[in-house]
Coordinates of C-alpha atoms and ligand atoms in Angstrom, one line a residue:
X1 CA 64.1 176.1 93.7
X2 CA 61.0 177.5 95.1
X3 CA 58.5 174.8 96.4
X4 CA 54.4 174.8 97.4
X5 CA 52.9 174.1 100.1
X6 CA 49.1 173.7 99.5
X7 CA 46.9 174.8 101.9
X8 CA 43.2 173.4 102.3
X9 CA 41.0 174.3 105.2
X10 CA 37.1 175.5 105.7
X11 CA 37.5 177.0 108.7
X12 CA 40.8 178.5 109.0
X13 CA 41.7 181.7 107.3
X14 CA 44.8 181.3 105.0
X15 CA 46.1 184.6 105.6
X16 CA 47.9 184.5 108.8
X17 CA 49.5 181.0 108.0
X18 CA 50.9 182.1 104.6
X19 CA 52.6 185.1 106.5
X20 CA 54.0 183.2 108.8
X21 CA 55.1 179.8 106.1
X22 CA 56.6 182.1 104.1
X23 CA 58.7 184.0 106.8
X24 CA 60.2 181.3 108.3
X25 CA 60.4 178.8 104.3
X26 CA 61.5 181.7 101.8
X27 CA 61.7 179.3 99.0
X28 CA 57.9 177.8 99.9
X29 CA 54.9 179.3 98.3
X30 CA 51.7 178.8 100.3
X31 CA 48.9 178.4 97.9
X32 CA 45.2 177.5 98.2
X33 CA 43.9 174.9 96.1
X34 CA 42.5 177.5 93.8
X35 CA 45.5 179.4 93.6
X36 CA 47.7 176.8 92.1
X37 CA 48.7 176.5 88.6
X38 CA 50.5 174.5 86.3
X39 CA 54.2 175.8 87.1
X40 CA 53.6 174.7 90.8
X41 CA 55.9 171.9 92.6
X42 CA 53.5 171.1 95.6
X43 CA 55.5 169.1 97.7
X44 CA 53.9 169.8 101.2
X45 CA 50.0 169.8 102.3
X46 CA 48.8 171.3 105.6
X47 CA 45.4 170.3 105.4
X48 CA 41.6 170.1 107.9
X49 CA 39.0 168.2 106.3
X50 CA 40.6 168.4 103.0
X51 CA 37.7 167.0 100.3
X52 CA 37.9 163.6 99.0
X53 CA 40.2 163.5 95.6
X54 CA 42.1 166.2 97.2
X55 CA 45.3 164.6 97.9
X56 CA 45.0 162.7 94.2
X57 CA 45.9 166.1 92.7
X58 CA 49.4 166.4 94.3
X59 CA 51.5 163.4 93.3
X60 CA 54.3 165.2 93.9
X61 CA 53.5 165.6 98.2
X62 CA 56.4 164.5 100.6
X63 CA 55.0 165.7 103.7
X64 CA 51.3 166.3 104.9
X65 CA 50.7 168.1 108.3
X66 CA 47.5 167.7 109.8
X67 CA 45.9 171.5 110.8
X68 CA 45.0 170.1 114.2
X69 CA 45.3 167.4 116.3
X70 CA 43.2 164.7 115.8
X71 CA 43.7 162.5 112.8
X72 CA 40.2 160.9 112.2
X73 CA 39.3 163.3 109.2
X74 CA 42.3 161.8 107.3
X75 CA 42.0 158.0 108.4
X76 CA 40.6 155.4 106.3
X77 CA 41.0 157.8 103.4
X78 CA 41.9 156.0 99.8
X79 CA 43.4 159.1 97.9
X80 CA 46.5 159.6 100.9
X81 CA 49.8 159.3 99.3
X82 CA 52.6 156.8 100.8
X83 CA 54.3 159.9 102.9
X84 CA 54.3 161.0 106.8
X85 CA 51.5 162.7 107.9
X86 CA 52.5 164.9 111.2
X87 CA 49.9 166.9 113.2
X88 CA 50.2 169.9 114.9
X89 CA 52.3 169.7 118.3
X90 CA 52.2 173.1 120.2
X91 CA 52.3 174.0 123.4
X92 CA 49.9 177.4 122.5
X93 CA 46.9 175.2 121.5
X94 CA 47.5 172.8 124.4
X95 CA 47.5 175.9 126.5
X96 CA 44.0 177.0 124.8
X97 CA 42.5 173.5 125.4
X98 CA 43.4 173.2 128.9
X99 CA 42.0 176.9 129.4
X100 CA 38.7 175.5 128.4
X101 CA 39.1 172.1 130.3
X102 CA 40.0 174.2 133.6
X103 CA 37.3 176.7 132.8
X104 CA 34.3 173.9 132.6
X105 CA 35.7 171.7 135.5
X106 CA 35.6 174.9 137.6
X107 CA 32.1 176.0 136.5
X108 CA 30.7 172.8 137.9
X109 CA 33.0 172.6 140.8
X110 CA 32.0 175.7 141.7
X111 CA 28.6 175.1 141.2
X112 CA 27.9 178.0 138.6
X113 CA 25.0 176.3 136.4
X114 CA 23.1 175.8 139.6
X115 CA 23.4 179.7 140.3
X116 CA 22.9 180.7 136.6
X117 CA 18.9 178.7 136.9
X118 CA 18.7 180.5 140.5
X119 CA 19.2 183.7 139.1
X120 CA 16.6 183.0 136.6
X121 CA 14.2 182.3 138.9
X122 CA 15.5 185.1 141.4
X123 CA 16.6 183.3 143.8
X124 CA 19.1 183.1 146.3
X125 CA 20.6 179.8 146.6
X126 CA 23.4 179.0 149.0
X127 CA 25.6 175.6 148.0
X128 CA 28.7 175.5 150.4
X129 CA 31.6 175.3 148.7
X130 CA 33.3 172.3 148.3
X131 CA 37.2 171.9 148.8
X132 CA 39.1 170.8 145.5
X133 CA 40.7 168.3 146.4
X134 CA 37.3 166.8 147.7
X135 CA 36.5 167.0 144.0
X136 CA 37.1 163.7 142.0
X137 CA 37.6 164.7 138.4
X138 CA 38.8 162.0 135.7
X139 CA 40.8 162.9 132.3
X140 CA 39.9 160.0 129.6
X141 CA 43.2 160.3 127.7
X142 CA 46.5 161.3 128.7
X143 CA 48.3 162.4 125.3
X144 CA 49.8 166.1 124.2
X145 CA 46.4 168.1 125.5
X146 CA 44.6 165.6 127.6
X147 CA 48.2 165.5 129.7
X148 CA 48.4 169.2 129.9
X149 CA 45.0 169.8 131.3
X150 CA 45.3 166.9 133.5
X151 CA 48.0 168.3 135.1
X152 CA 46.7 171.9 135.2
X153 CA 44.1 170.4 136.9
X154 CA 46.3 168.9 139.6
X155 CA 47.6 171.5 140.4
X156 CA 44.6 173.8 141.0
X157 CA 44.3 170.9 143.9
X158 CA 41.5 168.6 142.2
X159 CA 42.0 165.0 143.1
X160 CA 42.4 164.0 139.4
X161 CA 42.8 160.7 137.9
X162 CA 43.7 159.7 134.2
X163 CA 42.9 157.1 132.0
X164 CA 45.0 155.8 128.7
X165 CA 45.8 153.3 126.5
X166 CA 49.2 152.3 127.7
X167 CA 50.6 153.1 131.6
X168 CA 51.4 156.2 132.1
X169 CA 53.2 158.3 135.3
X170 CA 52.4 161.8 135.4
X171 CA 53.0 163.9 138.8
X172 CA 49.9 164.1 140.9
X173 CA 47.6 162.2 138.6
X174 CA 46.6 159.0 139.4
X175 CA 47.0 157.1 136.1
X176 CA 45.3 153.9 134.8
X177 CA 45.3 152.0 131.6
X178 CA 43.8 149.9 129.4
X179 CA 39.9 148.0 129.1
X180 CA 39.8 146.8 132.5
X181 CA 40.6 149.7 134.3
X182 CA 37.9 151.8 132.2
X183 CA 34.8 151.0 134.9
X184 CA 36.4 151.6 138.0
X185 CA 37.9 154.6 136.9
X186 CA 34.4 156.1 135.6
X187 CA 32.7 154.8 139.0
X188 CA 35.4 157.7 140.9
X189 CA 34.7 160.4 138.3
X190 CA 32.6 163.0 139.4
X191 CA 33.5 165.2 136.8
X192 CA 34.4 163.3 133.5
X193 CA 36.5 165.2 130.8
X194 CA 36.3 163.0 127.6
X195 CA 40.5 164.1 125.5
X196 CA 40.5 160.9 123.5
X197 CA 40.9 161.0 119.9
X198 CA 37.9 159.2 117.7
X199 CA 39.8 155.9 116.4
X200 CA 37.5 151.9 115.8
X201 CA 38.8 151.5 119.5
X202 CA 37.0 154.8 120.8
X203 CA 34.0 154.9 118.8
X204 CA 30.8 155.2 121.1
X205 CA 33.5 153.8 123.7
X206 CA 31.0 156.1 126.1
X207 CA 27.6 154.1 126.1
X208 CA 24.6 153.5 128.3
X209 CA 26.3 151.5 130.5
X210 CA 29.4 153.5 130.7
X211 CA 27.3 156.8 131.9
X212 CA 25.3 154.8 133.9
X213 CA 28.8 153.6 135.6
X214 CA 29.5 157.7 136.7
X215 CA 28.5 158.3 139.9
X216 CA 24.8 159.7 139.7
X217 CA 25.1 163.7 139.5
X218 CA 28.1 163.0 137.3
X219 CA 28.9 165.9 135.1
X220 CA 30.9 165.2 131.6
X221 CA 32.5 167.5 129.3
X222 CA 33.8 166.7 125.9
X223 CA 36.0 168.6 123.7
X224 CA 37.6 165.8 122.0
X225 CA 35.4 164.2 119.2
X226 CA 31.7 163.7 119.5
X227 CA 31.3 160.3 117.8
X228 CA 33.2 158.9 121.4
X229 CA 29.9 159.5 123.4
X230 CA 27.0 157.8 122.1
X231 CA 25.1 160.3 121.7
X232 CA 21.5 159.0 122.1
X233 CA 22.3 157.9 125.5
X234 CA 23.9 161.1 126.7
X235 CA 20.7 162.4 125.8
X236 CA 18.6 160.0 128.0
X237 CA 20.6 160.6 130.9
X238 CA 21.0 164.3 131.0
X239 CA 17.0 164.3 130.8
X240 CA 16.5 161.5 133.6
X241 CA 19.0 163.1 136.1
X242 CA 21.9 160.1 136.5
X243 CA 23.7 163.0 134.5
X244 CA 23.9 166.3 136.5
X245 CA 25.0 168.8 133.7
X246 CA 27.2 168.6 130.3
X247 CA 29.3 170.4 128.2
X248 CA 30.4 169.6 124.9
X249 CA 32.6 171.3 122.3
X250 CA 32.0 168.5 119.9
X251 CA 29.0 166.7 118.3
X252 CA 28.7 163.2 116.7
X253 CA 27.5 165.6 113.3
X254 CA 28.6 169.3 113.2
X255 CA 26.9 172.0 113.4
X256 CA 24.7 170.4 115.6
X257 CA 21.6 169.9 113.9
X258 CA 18.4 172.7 114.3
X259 CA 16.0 171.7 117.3
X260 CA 18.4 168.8 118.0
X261 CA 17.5 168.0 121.9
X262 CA 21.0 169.4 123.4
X263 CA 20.1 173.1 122.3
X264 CA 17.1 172.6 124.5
X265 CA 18.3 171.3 127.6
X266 CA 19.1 173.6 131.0
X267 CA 21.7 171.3 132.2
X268 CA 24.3 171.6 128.9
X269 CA 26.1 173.8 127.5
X270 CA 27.2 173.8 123.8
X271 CA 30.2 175.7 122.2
X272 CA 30.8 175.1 118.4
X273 CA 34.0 173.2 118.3
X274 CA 36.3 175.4 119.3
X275 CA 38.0 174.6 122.6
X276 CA 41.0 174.4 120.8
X277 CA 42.1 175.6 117.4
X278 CA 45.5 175.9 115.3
X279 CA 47.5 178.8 115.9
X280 CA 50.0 180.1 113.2
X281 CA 52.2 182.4 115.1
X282 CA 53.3 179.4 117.0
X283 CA 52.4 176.1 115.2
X284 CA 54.2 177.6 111.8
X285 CA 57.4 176.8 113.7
X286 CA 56.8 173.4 114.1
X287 CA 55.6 173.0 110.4
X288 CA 58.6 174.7 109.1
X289 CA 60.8 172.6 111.1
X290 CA 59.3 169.6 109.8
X291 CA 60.0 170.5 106.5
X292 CA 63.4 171.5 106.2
X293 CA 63.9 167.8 108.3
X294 CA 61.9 166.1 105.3
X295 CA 64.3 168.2 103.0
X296 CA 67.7 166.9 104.4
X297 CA 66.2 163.2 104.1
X298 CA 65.0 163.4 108.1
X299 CA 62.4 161.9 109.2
X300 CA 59.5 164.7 110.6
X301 CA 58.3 165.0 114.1
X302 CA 55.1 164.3 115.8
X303 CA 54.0 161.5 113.0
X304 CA 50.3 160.3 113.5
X305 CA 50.3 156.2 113.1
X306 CA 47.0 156.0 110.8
X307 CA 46.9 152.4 111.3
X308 CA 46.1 153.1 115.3
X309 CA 44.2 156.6 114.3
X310 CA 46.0 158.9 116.4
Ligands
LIG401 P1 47.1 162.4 121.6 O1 47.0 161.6 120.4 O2 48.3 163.1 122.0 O3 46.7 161.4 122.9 C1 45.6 160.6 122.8 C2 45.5 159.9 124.2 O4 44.3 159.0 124.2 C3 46.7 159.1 124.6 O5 46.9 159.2 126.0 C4 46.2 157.7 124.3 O6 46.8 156.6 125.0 C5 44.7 157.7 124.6 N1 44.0 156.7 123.9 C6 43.9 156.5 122.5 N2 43.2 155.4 122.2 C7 42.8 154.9 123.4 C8 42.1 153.7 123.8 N3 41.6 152.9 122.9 N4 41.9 153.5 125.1 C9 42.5 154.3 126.0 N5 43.2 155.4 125.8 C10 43.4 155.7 124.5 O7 45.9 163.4 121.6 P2 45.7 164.9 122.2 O8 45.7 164.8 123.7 O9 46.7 165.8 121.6 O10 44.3 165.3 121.7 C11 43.1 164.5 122.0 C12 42.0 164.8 121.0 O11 41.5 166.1 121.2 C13 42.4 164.8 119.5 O12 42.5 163.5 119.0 C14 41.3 165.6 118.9 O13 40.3 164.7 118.4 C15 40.8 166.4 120.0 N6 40.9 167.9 119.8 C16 39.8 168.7 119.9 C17 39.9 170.0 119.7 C18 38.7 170.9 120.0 O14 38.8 172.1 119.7 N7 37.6 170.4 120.5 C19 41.2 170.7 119.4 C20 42.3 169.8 119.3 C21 42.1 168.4 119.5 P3 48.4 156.4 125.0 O15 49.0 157.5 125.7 O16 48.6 155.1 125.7 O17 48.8 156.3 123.5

């Protein structure tokens, strides 16, 4: 019997995925919201940002997959069926993330932004290279892509340390965990790259006093969610200096607003959430094999716990 899977996203294009669903699942339909009718049995959902009622629609779902990784967008939701939501677990898009991650680290260990304002000024402006492994850079989260760049990073010789929930022991990083651990570890991190997911724990869990706690010069770089950083006080201390430079994939409201201060500012640099996106010549895989596990009466892989909101 032919099934549906009903796709919903803004942002991604539903052509690729359909090609790819329906190559690997010959008895699933991939429909858009708007393409389904009544003779439809939806059973799965692969979903970004899916508008609220959505899921109220499709009484019929067994499995939802998350088009991404981060499961804040579906949390705390009241129309979400009783049935496993998965996200997306591939090693493509941790590849892409940690691409970006090695790209801005390098940029300011390198010194580039300093260069880019002497060129504009015509000047020539000699900084002596620093070693990497002189180069303290710290990796707030240690999951699926906050793991994979951390170790990338490690092993372009940065002295890298890693911060997470529970203990972790990854080759080369120097792991810590937990609340107490979070000061000491942001006092060491001359470069901060902020891969935790947005969950009531992580919410503006980088304040005033946390930035303040960076060594001054600090640069950060988040590509996780924006509402992890408050904001406001990013703000304050990339203008008053304690903050040497920024660059952030992710905003606490997206798009970033029109003549919002960021835009304005020398030392950041803004890229529209994209550091990372869902890639369906790989990730369909992982979908399709979720399926056919929900189909034999499995349970599916890579499950997000919406209770802890990731
Ligand atoms: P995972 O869920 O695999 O890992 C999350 C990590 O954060 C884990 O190490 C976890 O600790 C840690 N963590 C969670 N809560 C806390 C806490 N309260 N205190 C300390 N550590 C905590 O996430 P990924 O690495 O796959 O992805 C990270 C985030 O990146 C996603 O949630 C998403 O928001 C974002 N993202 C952004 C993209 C972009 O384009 N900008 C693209 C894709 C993802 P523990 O290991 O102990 O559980």
């Amino acid at each position: 019997m032919t099934e549906t899977l009903v796709f919903a996203s803004a942002v991604d294009p539903v052509g690729p995925w359909r090609t790819a669903l329906e190559a690997l699942l010959p008895d699933v339909r991939v429909r858009t919201p708007e393409e389904i009718g009544p003779g439809d049995d939806v059973r799965y959902a692969l979903v970004w940002k899916p508008p609220a009622g959505f899921f109220a629609r499709h009484p019929g779902l067994r499995l939802v997959t998350i088009l991404g990784a981060g499961a804040d967008a579906l949390v705390g939701r009241d129309d979400l069926p009783d049935v496993p939501v998965a996200r997306l677990s591939d090693p493509e898009m941790a590849r892409m993330m940690t691409h970006y991650v090695l790209f801005a680290v390098l940029r300011y260990a390198r010194d580039i932004p300093a260069f880019e304002a002497a060129q504009r000024s015509g000047r020539w402006h000699y900084v002596h290279p620093r070693e990497a492994r002189e180069i303290r850079v710290g990796v707030l989260g240690l999951g699926e892509l906050g793991g994979a760049a951390a170790l990338e990073l490690a092993r372009q010789g940065f002295s890298v340390a890693g911060w997470s929930r529970t203990p972790k022991a990854l080759p080369g990083i120097d792991c810590h965990a937990g609340p107490d651990a979070l000061r000491p570890f942001l006092a060491r991190s001359e470069i901060l790259v902020v891969m935790l997911p947005l969950t009531p724990q992580t919410r503006r869990l980088i304040g005033a006093d946390e930035i303040a706690a960076l060594p001054r010069g600090a640069a950060l770089i988040n590509v996780s969610r924006g509402a992890v950083i408050d904001e406001a006080a990013l703000v304050a201390a990339l203008a008053s200096g304690h903050l040497g430079g920024a660059t952030l994939d992710v905003f606490e409201t997206e798009p970033l607003a029109e003549g919002h201060a960021l835009w304005g500012m020398e030392n950041v640099l803004v890229t529209p959430h994209l550091a990372s996106v869902a890639i369906p010549a790989s990730a369909a895989r992982q979908i399709a094999e979720n399926i056919q596990r929900v189909r034999t009466g499995r349970a599916p892989e890579h499950r997000v716990d919406l209770r802890r909101g990731y």
